[in-house]
PDB file of C-alpha atoms in Angstrom:
ATOM      1  CA  LEU A   1       0.000   0.000   0.000  1.00 65.00           C
ATOM      2  CA  PRO A   2       1.294   3.463  -0.840  1.00 61.00           C
ATOM      3  CA  ARG A   3       2.566   5.847   1.800  1.00 60.00           C
ATOM      4  CA  GLY A   4       1.962   9.551   1.846  1.00 50.00           C
ATOM      5  CA  ARG A   5      -0.780  11.922   2.759  1.00 46.00           C
ATOM      6  CA  ALA A   6      -4.063  10.606   4.076  1.00 54.00           C
ATOM      7  CA  ARG A   7      -6.558   9.532   1.460  1.00 59.00           C
ATOM      8  CA  SER A   8     -10.305   9.292   1.463  1.00 80.00           C
ATOM      9  CA  GLY A   9     -10.856   6.041  -0.347  1.00 93.00           C
ATOM     10  CA  ARG A  10     -14.003   4.736  -1.976  1.00 97.00           C
ATOM     11  CA  VAL A  11     -15.414   1.354  -1.027  1.00 97.00           C
ATOM     12  CA  VAL A  12     -16.688  -1.017  -3.719  1.00 98.00           C
ATOM     13  CA  THR A  13     -18.046  -4.370  -2.587  1.00 98.00           C
ATOM     14  CA  MET A  14     -18.639  -7.448  -4.716  1.00 98.00           C
ATOM     15  CA  VAL A  15     -20.969 -10.200  -3.576  1.00 97.00           C
ATOM     16  CA  GLY A  16     -22.198 -13.256  -5.442  1.00 97.00           C
ATOM     17  CA  ALA A  17     -25.855 -14.236  -5.672  1.00 96.00           C
ATOM     18  CA  LEU A  18     -24.528 -17.623  -4.566  1.00 93.00           C
ATOM     19  CA  GLY A  19     -21.221 -19.459  -4.748  1.00 93.00           C
ATOM     20  CA  GLY A  20     -19.652 -20.177  -8.114  1.00 94.00           C
ATOM     21  CA  MET A  21     -20.809 -16.988  -9.841  1.00 96.00           C
ATOM     22  CA  GLY A  22     -17.258 -15.858 -10.651  1.00 97.00           C
ATOM     23  CA  THR A  23     -17.334 -13.059  -8.073  1.00 98.00           C
ATOM     24  CA  THR A  24     -13.684 -13.392  -7.092  1.00 98.00           C
ATOM     25  CA  SER A  25     -12.541 -13.604 -10.724  1.00 97.00           C
ATOM     26  CA  ILE A  26     -14.328 -10.335 -11.493  1.00 98.00           C
ATOM     27  CA  ALA A  27     -13.069  -8.680  -8.288  1.00 98.00           C
ATOM     28  CA  VAL A  28      -9.469  -9.651  -9.020  1.00 98.00           C
ATOM     29  CA  GLN A  29      -9.523  -8.638 -12.691  1.00 98.00           C
ATOM     30  CA  ALA A  30     -11.325  -5.376 -11.864  1.00 98.00           C
ATOM     31  CA  GLY A  31      -8.698  -4.684  -9.205  1.00 98.00           C
ATOM     32  CA  LEU A  32      -5.870  -5.271 -11.684  1.00 97.00           C
ATOM     33  CA  ILE A  33      -7.451  -2.855 -14.174  1.00 97.00           C
ATOM     34  CA  TRP A  34      -8.165  -0.232 -11.514  1.00 97.00           C
ATOM     35  CA  ALA A  35      -4.589  -0.485 -10.228  1.00 97.00           C
ATOM     36  CA  GLU A  36      -3.354   0.879 -13.579  1.00 97.00           C
ATOM     37  CA  LYS A  37      -4.452   4.346 -12.456  1.00 95.00           C
ATOM     38  CA  LYS A  38      -5.394   4.186  -8.776  1.00 96.00           C
ATOM     39  CA  SER A  39      -4.071   2.692  -5.563  1.00 96.00           C
ATOM     40  CA  VAL A  40      -6.286  -0.298  -4.830  1.00 97.00           C
ATOM     41  CA  CYS A  41      -6.532  -2.697  -1.903  1.00 98.00           C
ATOM     42  CA  LEU A  42      -8.566  -5.856  -2.442  1.00 98.00           C
ATOM     43  CA  ILE A  43      -9.692  -7.390   0.863  1.00 98.00           C
ATOM     44  CA  ASP A  44     -10.757 -11.037   0.617  1.00 98.00           C
ATOM     45  CA  MET A  45     -13.418 -11.276   3.330  1.00 97.00           C
ATOM     46  CA  ASP A  46     -14.473 -14.822   2.498  1.00 96.00           C
ATOM     47  CA  VAL A  47     -12.703 -16.344   5.509  1.00 95.00           C
ATOM     48  CA  GLN A  48     -13.793 -19.851   4.549  1.00 95.00           C
ATOM     49  CA  PHE A  49     -13.422 -20.184   0.788  1.00 94.00           C
ATOM     50  CA  GLY A  50     -11.571 -17.068  -0.368  1.00 96.00           C
ATOM     51  CA  ASN A  51      -9.328 -17.403  -3.417  1.00 96.00           C
ATOM     52  CA  ALA A  52      -8.292 -13.872  -4.392  1.00 97.00           C
ATOM     53  CA  ALA A  53      -4.572 -14.315  -3.656  1.00 97.00           C
ATOM     54  CA  LEU A  54      -4.563 -17.753  -5.272  1.00 96.00           C
ATOM     55  CA  TYR A  55      -6.079 -16.295  -8.460  1.00 97.00           C
ATOM     56  CA  LEU A  56      -3.053 -13.989  -8.646  1.00 95.00           C
ATOM     57  CA  ASN A  57      -0.592 -16.799  -7.902  1.00 95.00           C
ATOM     58  CA  MET A  58       0.432 -15.008  -4.693  1.00 95.00           C
ATOM     59  CA  ARG A  59       1.739 -16.902  -1.671  1.00 92.00           C
ATOM     60  CA  THR A  60       1.126 -14.439   1.121  1.00 93.00           C
ATOM     61  CA  GLN A  61       2.866 -14.643   4.493  1.00 93.00           C
ATOM     62  CA  LEU A  62       0.154 -12.751   6.364  1.00 97.00           C
ATOM     63  CA  SER A  63      -3.614 -12.611   5.940  1.00 97.00           C
ATOM     64  CA  LEU A  64      -6.889 -11.211   7.207  1.00 98.00           C
ATOM     65  CA  ALA A  65      -6.484 -13.549  10.203  1.00 97.00           C
ATOM     66  CA  ASP A  66      -3.555 -11.411  11.428  1.00 97.00           C
ATOM     67  CA  LEU A  67      -5.699  -8.282  11.215  1.00 97.00           C
ATOM     68  CA  ILE A  68      -8.549 -10.006  13.066  1.00 96.00           C
ATOM     69  CA  GLU A  69      -6.119 -11.081  15.790  1.00 96.00           C
ATOM     70  CA  ALA A  70      -4.802  -7.529  16.098  1.00 95.00           C
ATOM     71  CA  GLY A  71      -8.330  -6.164  16.507  1.00 91.00           C
ATOM     72  CA  GLU A  72      -8.287  -2.577  17.746  1.00 90.00           C
ATOM     73  CA  ARG A  73      -4.530  -2.375  17.169  1.00 93.00           C
ATOM     74  CA  VAL A  74      -5.034  -2.343  13.396  1.00 95.00           C
ATOM     75  CA  ASP A  75      -3.654   0.871  11.923  1.00 96.00           C
ATOM     76  CA  GLU A  76      -2.245   2.007   8.586  1.00 95.00           C
ATOM     77  CA  GLU A  77       1.225   0.586   9.248  1.00 96.00           C
ATOM     78  CA  PHE A  78      -0.192  -2.758  10.324  1.00 96.00           C
ATOM     79  CA  LEU A  79      -2.423  -2.928   7.261  1.00 97.00           C
ATOM     80  CA  ARG A  80       0.558  -2.156   5.005  1.00 95.00           C
ATOM     81  CA  SER A  81       2.528  -4.985   6.625  1.00 96.00           C
ATOM     82  CA  VAL A  82      -0.288  -7.478   5.993  1.00 97.00           C
ATOM     83  CA  ALA A  83      -1.321  -6.378   2.485  1.00 97.00           C
ATOM     84  CA  ASP A  84       0.812  -8.099  -0.136  1.00 97.00           C
ATOM     85  CA  ARG A  85       1.613  -6.165  -3.289  1.00 95.00           C
ATOM     86  CA  HIS A  86       1.142  -7.772  -6.683  1.00 95.00           C
ATOM     87  CA  VAL A  87       3.495  -6.861  -9.535  1.00 94.00           C
ATOM     88  CA  SER A  88       0.617  -4.849 -11.058  1.00 94.00           C
ATOM     89  CA  GLY A  89       0.531  -2.582  -8.009  1.00 96.00           C
ATOM     90  CA  LEU A  90      -2.695  -4.106  -6.667  1.00 97.00           C
ATOM     91  CA  SER A  91      -2.534  -4.764  -2.912  1.00 97.00           C
ATOM     92  CA  ILE A  92      -4.206  -7.882  -1.539  1.00 98.00           C
ATOM     93  CA  VAL A  93      -5.306  -8.763   1.966  1.00 98.00           C
ATOM     94  CA  ALA A  94      -5.615 -12.530   1.581  1.00 98.00           C
ATOM     95  CA  CYS A  95      -8.181 -14.720   3.290  1.00 97.00           C
ATOM     96  CA  PRO A  96      -6.906 -16.788   6.252  1.00 96.00           C
ATOM     97  CA  PRO A  97      -4.931 -19.930   5.319  1.00 95.00           C
ATOM     98  CA  ASP A  98      -7.201 -22.045   7.533  1.00 95.00           C
ATOM     99  CA  ILE A  99     -10.984 -22.089   7.355  1.00 95.00           C
ATOM    100  CA  MET A 100     -12.414 -19.835  10.055  1.00 95.00           C
ATOM    101  CA  PRO A 101     -15.966 -19.344  11.347  1.00 95.00           C
ATOM    102  CA  LEU A 102     -17.658 -16.509   9.473  1.00 93.00           C
ATOM    103  CA  ASP A 103     -18.445 -14.825  12.781  1.00 93.00           C
ATOM    104  CA  MET A 104     -14.728 -14.394  13.524  1.00 93.00           C
ATOM    105  CA  LEU A 105     -15.314 -11.026  11.891  1.00 96.00           C
ATOM    106  CA  THR A 106     -17.576  -8.578  13.688  1.00 96.00           C
ATOM    107  CA  PRO A 107     -19.377  -5.406  12.584  1.00 96.00           C
ATOM    108  CA  GLU A 108     -17.024  -3.390  14.805  1.00 96.00           C
ATOM    109  CA  PHE A 109     -13.913  -4.969  13.267  1.00 96.00           C
ATOM    110  CA  VAL A 110     -14.978  -4.474   9.648  1.00 96.00           C
ATOM    111  CA  ASP A 111     -15.852  -0.840  10.423  1.00 96.00           C
ATOM    112  CA  LYS A 112     -12.364  -0.335  11.825  1.00 96.00           C
ATOM    113  CA  LEU A 113     -10.729  -2.156   8.905  1.00 97.00           C
ATOM    114  CA  ILE A 114     -12.587  -0.065   6.319  1.00 96.00           C
ATOM    115  CA  ASP A 115     -11.723   3.138   8.192  1.00 95.00           C
ATOM    116  CA  VAL A 116      -8.018   2.269   8.090  1.00 96.00           C
ATOM    117  CA  ALA A 117      -8.091   1.025   4.473  1.00 96.00           C
ATOM    118  CA  ASN A 118      -9.871   4.221   3.413  1.00 95.00           C
ATOM    119  CA  GLN A 119      -6.894   6.217   4.614  1.00 94.00           C
ATOM    120  CA  THR A 120      -4.346   4.171   2.689  1.00 93.00           C
ATOM    121  CA  CYS A 121      -5.693   3.876  -0.843  1.00 95.00           C
ATOM    122  CA  ASP A 122      -8.094   5.264  -3.421  1.00 96.00           C
ATOM    123  CA  ILE A 123     -10.212   2.129  -3.835  1.00 97.00           C
ATOM    124  CA  VAL A 124     -11.048  -0.460  -1.182  1.00 98.00           C
ATOM    125  CA  LEU A 125     -12.379  -3.495  -3.032  1.00 98.00           C
ATOM    126  CA  GLY A 126     -14.239  -5.962  -0.824  1.00 98.00           C
ATOM    127  CA  ASP A 127     -14.863  -9.563  -1.886  1.00 98.00           C
ATOM    128  CA  LEU A 128     -17.668 -10.840   0.353  1.00 97.00           C
ATOM    129  CA  PRO A 129     -18.927 -14.375   0.952  1.00 95.00           C
ATOM    130  CA  SER A 130     -22.345 -14.948  -0.604  1.00 92.00           C
ATOM    131  CA  ALA A 131     -23.721 -16.051   2.774  1.00 92.00           C
ATOM    132  CA  TRP A 132     -25.198 -13.226   4.845  1.00 92.00           C
ATOM    133  CA  VAL A 133     -23.620 -12.946   8.283  1.00 92.00           C
ATOM    134  CA  ASN A 134     -23.918 -10.411  11.083  1.00 91.00           C
ATOM    135  CA  TRP A 135     -21.187  -8.165   9.660  1.00 97.00           C
ATOM    136  CA  SER A 136     -22.228  -8.269   5.971  1.00 96.00           C
ATOM    137  CA  LEU A 137     -24.586  -5.343   6.388  1.00 95.00           C
ATOM    138  CA  SER A 138     -21.845  -3.256   8.028  1.00 96.00           C
ATOM    139  CA  VAL A 139     -19.626  -3.654   4.960  1.00 97.00           C
ATOM    140  CA  LEU A 140     -22.447  -3.009   2.505  1.00 97.00           C
ATOM    141  CA  GLN A 141     -23.624   0.105   4.364  1.00 96.00           C
ATOM    142  CA  ARG A 142     -20.074   1.478   4.223  1.00 96.00           C
ATOM    143  CA  SER A 143     -19.848   0.778   0.486  1.00 97.00           C
ATOM    144  CA  ASP A 144     -20.092   3.514  -2.136  1.00 97.00           C
ATOM    145  CA  ALA A 145     -21.104   0.905  -4.714  1.00 98.00           C
ATOM    146  CA  ILE A 146     -22.234  -2.713  -4.466  1.00 98.00           C
ATOM    147  CA  CYS A 147     -21.910  -5.202  -7.318  1.00 98.00           C
ATOM    148  CA  LEU A 148     -24.258  -8.163  -7.125  1.00 98.00           C
ATOM    149  CA  ILE A 149     -22.765 -10.877  -9.339  1.00 98.00           C
ATOM    150  CA  THR A 150     -25.066 -13.479 -10.850  1.00 98.00           C
ATOM    151  CA  ASN A 151     -25.340 -15.560 -13.982  1.00 97.00           C
ATOM    152  CA  ILE A 152     -28.475 -16.070 -16.041  1.00 95.00           C
ATOM    153  CA  SER A 153     -29.148 -19.650 -14.914  1.00 96.00           C
ATOM    154  CA  VAL A 154     -32.404 -20.348 -13.070  1.00 95.00           C
ATOM    155  CA  PRO A 155     -30.673 -20.860  -9.667  1.00 96.00           C
ATOM    156  CA  GLY A 156     -28.481 -17.795 -10.172  1.00 97.00           C
ATOM    157  CA  VAL A 157     -31.383 -15.494 -11.051  1.00 97.00           C
ATOM    158  CA  HIS A 158     -33.560 -16.928  -8.262  1.00 97.00           C
ATOM    159  CA  GLN A 159     -30.906 -16.308  -5.615  1.00 97.00           C
ATOM    160  CA  ALA A 160     -30.091 -12.889  -7.079  1.00 98.00           C
ATOM    161  CA  ARG A 161     -33.751 -11.945  -6.697  1.00 97.00           C
ATOM    162  CA  ARG A 162     -33.661 -12.989  -3.030  1.00 96.00           C
ATOM    163  CA  GLN A 163     -30.461 -11.006  -2.449  1.00 96.00           C
ATOM    164  CA  LEU A 164     -31.996  -7.988  -4.191  1.00 97.00           C
ATOM    165  CA  GLU A 165     -35.016  -8.078  -1.909  1.00 96.00           C
ATOM    166  CA  LEU A 166     -32.770  -8.110   1.151  1.00 96.00           C
ATOM    167  CA  LEU A 167     -30.595  -5.292  -0.177  1.00 96.00           C
ATOM    168  CA  ASP A 168     -33.663  -3.208  -1.025  1.00 97.00           C
ATOM    169  CA  ALA A 169     -35.168  -3.894   2.409  1.00 97.00           C
ATOM    170  CA  ASN A 170     -32.001  -2.458   3.963  1.00 96.00           C
ATOM    171  CA  GLY A 171     -32.087   0.666   1.809  1.00 97.00           C
ATOM    172  CA  LEU A 172     -29.092  -0.342  -0.298  1.00 97.00           C
ATOM    173  CA  GLY A 173     -30.818  -0.547  -3.693  1.00 95.00           C
ATOM    174  CA  ASP A 174     -29.493   2.819  -4.863  1.00 96.00           C
ATOM    175  CA  LYS A 175     -25.880   1.645  -4.495  1.00 97.00           C
ATOM    176  CA  LEU A 176     -26.455  -1.494  -6.485  1.00 97.00           C
ATOM    177  CA  GLN A 177     -24.986  -2.499  -9.843  1.00 97.00           C
ATOM    178  CA  ILE A 178     -26.194  -5.824 -11.260  1.00 98.00           C
ATOM    179  CA  VAL A 179     -23.493  -7.835 -13.027  1.00 98.00           C
ATOM    180  CA  ALA A 180     -24.532 -10.828 -15.148  1.00 98.00           C
ATOM    181  CA  ASN A 181     -21.483 -13.029 -15.589  1.00 98.00           C
ATOM    182  CA  ARG A 182     -20.831 -15.635 -18.309  1.00 97.00           C
ATOM    183  CA  VAL A 183     -23.314 -14.229 -20.795  1.00 97.00           C
ATOM    184  CA  THR A 184     -23.183 -15.972 -24.177  1.00 95.00           C
ATOM    185  CA  ASN A 185     -23.397 -13.342 -26.880  1.00 88.00           C
ATOM    186  CA  PRO A 186     -24.769 -14.009 -30.357  1.00 87.00           C
ATOM    187  CA  MET A 187     -22.382 -13.549 -33.265  1.00 79.00           C
ATOM    188  CA  PHE A 188     -24.048 -10.236 -34.081  1.00 82.00           C
ATOM    189  CA  GLY A 189     -25.577  -7.818 -31.591  1.00 81.00           C
ATOM    190  CA  LYS A 190     -26.092  -8.335 -27.882  1.00 86.00           C
ATOM    191  CA  ALA A 191     -27.645 -11.061 -25.783  1.00 92.00           C
ATOM    192  CA  ASP A 192     -31.323 -10.627 -24.935  1.00 93.00           C
ATOM    193  CA  LEU A 193     -31.474 -10.280 -21.146  1.00 96.00           C
ATOM    194  CA  SER A 194     -35.056  -9.009 -20.980  1.00 96.00           C
ATOM    195  CA  GLU A 195     -36.439 -12.223 -19.485  1.00 95.00           C
ATOM    196  CA  THR A 196     -33.827 -12.188 -16.722  1.00 96.00           C
ATOM    197  CA  GLU A 197     -34.482  -8.504 -16.047  1.00 97.00           C
ATOM    198  CA  THR A 198     -38.213  -9.205 -15.771  1.00 97.00           C
ATOM    199  CA  VAL A 199     -37.592 -11.818 -13.077  1.00 96.00           C
ATOM    200  CA  LEU A 200     -35.139  -9.570 -11.224  1.00 97.00           C
ATOM    201  CA  LYS A 201     -37.354  -6.491 -11.683  1.00 96.00           C
ATOM    202  CA  ARG A 202     -34.072  -4.679 -12.226  1.00 96.00           C
ATOM    203  CA  LYS A 203     -31.962  -3.722 -15.195  1.00 96.00           C
ATOM    204  CA  ILE A 204     -28.753  -5.683 -15.662  1.00 97.00           C
ATOM    205  CA  ASN A 205     -26.101  -2.981 -15.648  1.00 97.00           C
ATOM    206  CA  HIS A 206     -23.108  -5.029 -16.742  1.00 97.00           C
ATOM    207  CA  PRO A 207     -23.227  -8.196 -18.840  1.00 97.00           C
ATOM    208  CA  ILE A 208     -19.863  -9.978 -18.802  1.00 97.00           C
ATOM    209  CA  THR A 209     -19.124 -12.162 -21.817  1.00 96.00           C
ATOM    210  CA  ASN A 210     -18.627 -15.868 -21.263  1.00 97.00           C
ATOM    211  CA  ASP A 211     -15.025 -16.743 -22.185  1.00 97.00           C
ATOM    212  CA  PHE A 212     -14.135 -19.769 -20.097  1.00 96.00           C
ATOM    213  CA  PRO A 213     -10.750 -20.516 -21.748  1.00 97.00           C
ATOM    214  CA  THR A 214      -9.382 -16.989 -21.232  1.00 98.00           C
ATOM    215  CA  VAL A 215     -10.697 -16.568 -17.686  1.00 97.00           C
ATOM    216  CA  SER A 216      -9.598 -20.009 -16.502  1.00 97.00           C
ATOM    217  CA  ALA A 217      -6.121 -19.508 -17.998  1.00 97.00           C
ATOM    218  CA  ALA A 218      -5.830 -16.136 -16.228  1.00 97.00           C
ATOM    219  CA  ILE A 219      -6.772 -17.808 -12.930  1.00 96.00           C
ATOM    220  CA  ASP A 220      -4.437 -20.768 -13.425  1.00 95.00           C
ATOM    221  CA  GLU A 221      -1.494 -18.563 -14.391  1.00 94.00           C
ATOM    222  CA  GLY A 222      -2.231 -15.659 -12.035  1.00 93.00           C
ATOM    223  CA  LYS A 223      -2.258 -13.146 -14.876  1.00 94.00           C
ATOM    224  CA  THR A 224      -4.452 -10.391 -16.279  1.00 96.00           C
ATOM    225  CA  LEU A 225      -6.984 -11.295 -18.944  1.00 97.00           C
ATOM    226  CA  ALA A 226      -5.118  -9.038 -21.375  1.00 96.00           C
ATOM    227  CA  ALA A 227      -1.927 -11.032 -20.793  1.00 97.00           C
ATOM    228  CA  ILE A 228      -3.763 -14.208 -21.820  1.00 97.00           C
ATOM    229  CA  LYS A 229      -5.655 -12.827 -24.800  1.00 97.00           C
ATOM    230  CA  VAL A 230      -5.269  -9.360 -26.266  1.00 96.00           C
ATOM    231  CA  LYS A 231      -8.524  -7.421 -26.707  1.00 94.00           C
ATOM    232  CA  SER A 232     -10.766 -10.182 -25.420  1.00 96.00           C
ATOM    233  CA  ARG A 233     -14.418  -9.292 -25.080  1.00 95.00           C
ATOM    234  CA  VAL A 234     -14.494 -10.373 -21.429  1.00 97.00           C
ATOM    235  CA  GLU A 235     -11.608  -8.045 -20.577  1.00 97.00           C
ATOM    236  CA  LYS A 236     -13.349  -5.212 -22.405  1.00 97.00           C
ATOM    237  CA  ASP A 237     -16.529  -5.868 -20.400  1.00 97.00           C
ATOM    238  CA  ILE A 238     -14.727  -5.807 -17.045  1.00 98.00           C
ATOM    239  CA  ARG A 239     -12.828  -2.676 -18.076  1.00 98.00           C
ATOM    240  CA  GLN A 240     -16.190  -1.062 -18.854  1.00 98.00           C
ATOM    241  CA  LEU A 241     -17.455  -2.144 -15.423  1.00 98.00           C
ATOM    242  CA  VAL A 242     -14.467  -0.438 -13.785  1.00 98.00           C
ATOM    243  CA  THR A 243     -15.058   2.739 -15.794  1.00 97.00           C
ATOM    244  CA  VAL A 244     -18.700   2.919 -14.741  1.00 97.00           C
ATOM    245  CA  LEU A 245     -17.932   2.125 -11.101  1.00 97.00           C
ATOM    246  CA  GLY A 246     -15.241   4.809 -11.107  1.00 96.00           C
ATOM    247  CA  ALA A 247     -17.801   7.356 -12.278  1.00 96.00           C
ATOM    248  CA  VAL A 248     -20.411   6.120  -9.762  1.00 95.00           C
ATOM    249  CA  VAL A 249     -18.125   6.377  -6.736  1.00 95.00           C
ATOM    250  CA  GLY A 250     -16.390   9.538  -7.945  1.00 89.00           C
ATOM    251  CA  THR A 251     -12.778   8.354  -7.959  1.00 68.00           C
ATOM    252  CA  ASP A 252     -11.856  11.344 -10.087  1.00 53.00           C
ATOM    253  CA  GLN A 253     -12.435  13.414  -6.977  1.00 48.00           C
ATOM    254  CA  ALA A 254     -10.430  11.016  -4.797  1.00 42.00           C
ATOM    255  CA  ALA A 255      -6.844  11.756  -3.925  1.00 39.00           C
ATOM    256  CA  ALA A 256      -4.481  11.239  -6.821  1.00 36.00           C
ATOM    257  CA  THR A 257      -2.384   8.113  -6.766  1.00 33.00           C
TER     258      THR A 257
END
């Protein structure tokens, strides 16, 4: 994480409608793209099945577990010592090496962690577990933008609808961006998502093209999508997502990197 004058970072949280939606893949690739111009810290909050560091082929010495153990003692210096820096410039706070109970995090701890992270970088990117726990709402309420990641399968859309209802009930609907992952596009034009949008009762803001070979190779090799395949449609889609999120959260007004 960069040193220097205090920053006022923006918080963007990504949560899957359910497991297996590609949430971490999108979070990691978005973080890599964002890190081209901003200082970004990706915090893997899935303390049971997090994979963000693994997707970047990073073997971290410290993790979120060390921050949890430190509790109130967490400050900017401590966060810098735990966050591992990828060659791209993206900083990662990895999930714990051992599976931990989800309630090892508390609303008070995540508030403190976000406060500290906000002072160290322009973008705090949270990768949440899809299960709702007592501290999920704390993170989402602190977020400037929330990306709900789904696919257009029946289970994905059904669970996305349930998540949407909960987010709306907690007054978070205005922060929400719906991301439909693994969308198969026709050879000409765009995929018809109207049926999915009818079920969700929401517009899909960001369709992400299905390109399993490119995405899986990027994960396996710990590389950017662009490094695997130049000008891929999936990379273009995620880059567009980052552009829109940047405008939504106002990173142009954030402290310069």
